[in-house]
Short mmCIF file of C-alpha atoms in Angstrom, two decimals:
data_model
loop_
_atom_site.label_atom_id
_atom_site.label_comp_id
_atom_site.label_asym_id
_atom_site.label_seq_id
_atom_site.Cartn_x
_atom_site.Cartn_y
_atom_site.Cartn_z
CA ASP A 1 0.01 -0.14 0.35
CA ALA A 2 1.32 3.24 -1.51
CA GLY A 3 -0.10 5.37 1.79
CA VAL A 4 -1.80 8.58 1.31
CA ILE A 5 -0.64 9.75 -1.98
CA GLN A 6 -0.48 13.86 -1.50
CA SER A 7 0.38 16.13 -4.50
CA PRO A 8 2.54 18.26 -5.14
CA ARG A 9 4.90 18.19 -2.36
CA HIS A 10 5.57 21.80 -2.88
CA GLU A 11 3.90 24.71 -4.02
CA VAL A 12 4.88 28.46 -4.70
CA THR A 13 2.85 30.85 -5.43
CA GLU A 14 1.91 34.74 -5.85
CA MET A 15 0.08 35.88 -3.95
CA GLY A 16 -3.94 36.12 -5.47
CA GLN A 17 -3.64 32.94 -7.53
CA GLU A 18 -5.27 29.57 -7.36
CA VAL A 19 -4.09 27.13 -5.52
CA THR A 20 -5.42 23.40 -5.64
CA LEU A 21 -3.95 20.60 -3.96
CA ARG A 22 -5.02 17.32 -3.77
CA CYS A 23 -5.42 14.06 -2.05
CA LYS A 24 -5.71 10.27 -2.64
CA PRO A 25 -6.26 8.19 0.52
CA ILE A 26 -5.99 4.65 1.58
CA SER A 27 -8.18 2.19 -0.35
CA GLY A 28 -10.76 1.39 1.54
CA HIS A 29 -10.92 3.68 4.20
CA ASN A 30 -13.89 5.91 3.62
CA SER A 31 -13.06 8.91 5.85
CA LEU A 32 -10.51 11.81 5.01
CA PHE A 33 -9.47 15.02 6.82
CA TRP A 34 -7.76 17.90 5.69
CA TYR A 35 -5.44 19.26 8.57
CA ARG A 36 -3.10 22.50 8.41
CA GLN A 37 0.12 23.01 10.43
CA THR A 38 1.47 26.35 11.15
CA MET A 39 3.76 27.51 13.60
CA MET A 40 1.61 29.43 15.88
CA ARG A 41 -1.55 27.27 15.85
CA GLY A 42 0.03 23.59 15.69
CA LEU A 43 -2.00 21.51 13.74
CA GLU A 44 -5.99 22.30 12.94
CA LEU A 45 -8.57 20.57 11.37
CA LEU A 46 -10.22 22.23 8.15
CA ILE A 47 -12.64 19.17 6.83
CA TYR A 48 -13.15 16.33 6.76
CA PHE A 49 -15.74 13.54 5.06
CA ASN A 50 -17.11 10.15 5.76
CA ASN A 51 -18.19 7.97 2.58
CA ASN A 52 -16.78 11.23 0.40
CA VAL A 53 -19.39 13.57 1.52
CA PRO A 54 -18.64 16.83 3.88
CA ILE A 55 -18.99 16.60 7.74
CA ASP A 56 -17.75 19.33 9.21
CA ASP A 57 -16.07 22.36 7.11
CA SER A 58 -16.43 24.26 10.10
CA GLY A 59 -12.48 24.52 10.46
CA MET A 60 -12.20 25.95 7.09
CA PRO A 61 -11.11 29.33 7.89
CA GLU A 62 -12.45 31.28 5.02
CA ASP A 63 -14.77 31.20 1.91
CA ARG A 64 -11.70 31.14 -0.09
CA PHE A 65 -11.19 27.82 0.65
CA SER A 66 -13.11 24.55 -0.63
CA ALA A 67 -12.84 20.58 -0.33
CA LYS A 68 -14.25 18.05 -2.68
CA MET A 69 -14.34 15.02 -2.32
CA PRO A 70 -15.76 13.00 -5.99
CA ASN A 71 -15.01 9.96 -5.38
CA ALA A 72 -13.84 7.80 -2.89
CA SER A 73 -10.10 7.46 -4.00
CA PHE A 74 -9.52 11.69 -4.52
CA SER A 75 -10.01 14.96 -3.05
CA THR A 76 -8.74 18.55 -3.53
CA LEU A 77 -8.62 21.61 -1.45
CA LYS A 78 -8.33 24.76 -3.22
CA ILE A 79 -7.53 28.22 -2.14
CA GLN A 80 -8.63 30.76 -4.40
CA PRO A 81 -7.62 33.71 -3.89
CA SER A 82 -4.37 32.47 -1.84
CA GLU A 83 -3.04 34.96 0.67
CA PRO A 84 0.65 35.41 2.73
CA ARG A 85 -1.03 34.32 5.92
CA ASP A 86 -2.25 30.78 3.63
CA SER A 87 1.44 30.00 3.50
CA ALA A 88 1.36 26.68 5.48
CA VAL A 89 1.88 22.47 5.31
CA TYR A 90 -1.36 21.21 4.34
CA PHE A 91 -1.97 17.60 5.29
CA CYS A 92 -4.46 14.86 4.43
CA ALA A 93 -5.38 11.82 6.71
CA SER A 94 -7.13 9.09 5.62
CA SER A 95 -9.24 6.64 7.79
CA ARG A 96 -11.16 3.58 8.24
CA PRO A 97 -13.49 1.85 11.28
CA PRO A 98 -13.26 1.60 14.10
CA THR A 99 -11.48 4.89 14.41
CA ASN A 100 -9.22 3.32 17.33
CA TYR A 101 -6.95 2.32 14.31
CA GLY A 102 -6.66 6.52 14.10
CA TYR A 103 -5.46 8.08 10.98
CA THR A 104 -2.71 7.51 8.28
CA PHE A 105 -1.26 10.92 7.45
CA GLY A 106 0.20 12.20 4.09
CA SER A 107 3.41 13.56 3.40
CA GLY A 108 1.76 16.90 2.85
CA THR A 109 1.57 19.70 0.99
CA ARG A 110 4.15 22.82 1.75
CA LEU A 111 2.17 26.00 0.84
CA THR A 112 4.48 29.45 0.58
CA VAL A 113 2.70 32.49 -0.86
CA VAL A 114 4.73 34.72 -1.89
CA ALA B 1 -15.20 20.99 24.36
CA GLN B 2 -11.96 18.80 23.45
CA ARG B 3 -9.34 19.88 24.54
CA VAL B 4 -5.50 18.31 24.70
CA THR B 5 -2.57 20.97 26.52
CA GLN B 6 1.43 19.32 26.24
CA PRO B 7 2.99 21.72 28.31
CA GLU B 8 6.40 21.56 27.40
CA LYS B 9 7.19 23.24 23.74
CA LEU B 10 10.36 21.66 24.23
CA LEU B 11 12.30 19.16 26.20
CA SER B 12 16.01 18.39 26.11
CA VAL B 13 17.47 15.40 27.47
CA PHE B 14 20.56 13.72 27.46
CA LYS B 15 21.16 10.07 25.49
CA GLY B 16 20.26 7.26 28.24
CA ALA B 17 18.43 9.10 30.27
CA PRO B 18 14.86 8.62 30.64
CA VAL B 19 11.96 10.29 28.69
CA GLU B 20 7.87 11.85 30.04
CA LEU B 21 6.32 14.00 27.27
CA LYS B 22 3.46 15.18 29.08
CA CYS B 23 0.18 15.28 28.12
CA ASN B 24 -3.35 16.65 29.20
CA TYR B 25 -6.86 15.93 28.12
CA SER B 26 -10.26 17.74 28.00
CA TYR B 27 -13.11 15.28 27.37
CA SER B 28 -16.26 14.72 29.30
CA GLY B 29 -16.92 11.71 27.66
CA SER B 30 -14.24 7.96 27.73
CA PRO B 31 -11.74 9.40 25.18
CA GLU B 32 -9.39 7.75 22.71
CA LEU B 33 -5.79 8.60 22.88
CA PHE B 34 -3.01 8.89 20.52
CA TRP B 35 0.47 9.54 20.35
CA TYR B 36 1.88 10.55 16.95
CA VAL B 37 5.49 11.38 16.07
CA GLN B 38 6.92 13.68 13.24
CA TYR B 39 10.22 13.46 12.13
CA SER B 40 12.16 16.20 10.75
CA ARG B 41 9.67 17.27 7.97
CA GLN B 42 8.05 14.04 7.20
CA ARG B 43 4.44 13.22 7.64
CA LEU B 44 3.17 12.21 10.92
CA GLN B 45 3.24 8.78 12.34
CA LEU B 46 1.08 6.64 14.75
CA LEU B 47 3.28 6.09 17.74
CA LEU B 48 1.22 4.83 19.84
CA ARG B 49 -2.71 4.14 20.90
CA HIS B 50 -3.94 3.95 24.58
CA ILE B 51 -6.64 1.02 23.58
CA SER B 52 -3.85 -1.33 22.64
CA ARG B 53 -1.57 -0.66 25.37
CA GLU B 54 1.72 -0.92 23.47
CA SER B 55 5.03 -0.52 23.37
CA ILE B 56 6.92 1.26 20.43
CA LYS B 57 10.93 2.05 20.10
CA GLY B 58 10.71 1.74 23.75
CA PHE B 59 8.10 4.51 24.10
CA THR B 60 4.78 3.36 26.69
CA ALA B 61 1.76 5.79 27.31
CA ASP B 62 -0.71 5.25 29.84
CA LEU B 63 -4.37 7.10 30.08
CA ASN B 64 -4.55 7.73 34.13
CA LYS B 65 -8.21 9.11 33.51
CA GLY B 66 -8.23 10.40 36.95
CA GLU B 67 -5.54 13.16 36.38
CA THR B 68 -6.64 13.24 32.74
CA SER B 69 -3.37 12.02 31.10
CA PHE B 70 -0.98 10.03 29.00
CA HIS B 71 2.28 10.87 29.43
CA LEU B 72 4.34 9.27 27.08
CA LYS B 73 7.65 7.93 28.77
CA LYS B 74 10.58 5.97 27.56
CA PRO B 75 13.32 4.48 30.44
CA PHE B 76 16.79 5.37 27.81
CA ALA B 77 16.71 8.19 25.34
CA GLN B 78 18.24 7.71 22.06
CA GLU B 79 19.76 10.17 19.56
CA GLU B 80 16.79 9.20 16.87
CA ASP B 81 14.09 10.04 18.90
CA SER B 82 15.27 13.58 18.62
CA ALA B 83 11.44 14.82 16.73
CA MET B 84 8.01 17.00 17.50
CA TYR B 85 5.60 14.61 19.60
CA TYR B 86 2.06 15.32 18.77
CA CYS B 87 -0.76 14.01 21.97
CA ALA B 88 -4.42 13.36 19.87
CA LEU B 89 -7.53 13.18 21.18
CA ARG B 90 -10.95 11.91 19.34
CA GLY B 91 -14.03 12.08 20.94
CA ASN B 92 -17.02 13.07 19.32
CA THR B 93 -15.34 14.80 17.03
CA PRO B 94 -12.25 13.77 14.64
CA LEU B 95 -8.57 13.89 15.84
CA VAL B 96 -7.76 17.66 18.11
CA PHE B 97 -4.12 18.15 18.61
CA GLY B 98 -1.73 19.41 21.17
CA LYS B 99 0.35 22.26 20.00
CA GLY B 100 3.28 19.05 20.07
CA THR B 101 6.54 18.63 22.35
CA ARG B 102 9.68 19.05 20.17
CA LEU B 103 11.98 16.16 22.14
CA SER B 104 15.90 16.62 21.56
CA VAL B 105 17.67 14.22 22.67
CA ILE B 106 21.68 15.28 23.00
CA ALA B 107 25.23 13.22 22.97
#
C-alpha cells in the first residue's frame, strides 16, 4: 500500500493566484481529513468527509477555501485567491472504522504564498 | 469541548536519560488517545494508541482518567528519538491535536 498520497509536495505561488492541493486516500478508508499545520497554531482540522460526503467544514478559515471529494479515491483542497497568511503545511489523512486505529497521514504539501 | 494540552514546547535530555512527554486532555466522555511522531519535515506517524497498551520503539503511555493525562515515557532516550511529538484526542469529533513537544536528545 502506497499510503496517503498528496501532491504537490511543495507549492510556491503569488498572492491572488488559485492553489489546488490533491489527496489520494488509502483504498478502503472511508474517512478523509484535511489539516493545516503552522508554527503558531499547530495542527488544525479544516474539513472532513465520511463516504465522500463533507461532514464538518467549520474549520475552513474563510470562503476562499473549498474542498471536494468527487469519489472515494480523490479529494482536493482549493484556495482562491491565495494570501501570504495561507502559507503552511497542509496534511491529508484517511482512516477506516474502527477509528481507534487512528489516522494515516500523507507527506503534506508545503505551501508558500509570496 | 475537546482539548489537548502539551505544556512543554521543547524538552532536551541526554542520551540514555529517561524521557517523559506530558499530555493532559479535557473531555467529558470516554476518550481515544494517541501519540504521533513527526521526524524532521516528514509526515506524522502513529506511535501509540491507548487502547492497545503496546510499546513502540521503547515508548509507553498510560491513560490516567483521574488525572486526565496520557504521558509518553521512555526509560532510555536515543538520539534517533529527536522529533516532534503530538498527543491527540478523539472524542465525538475528529482527532484534536496538542501543540506538540519537540524532543531533543543530546549525545
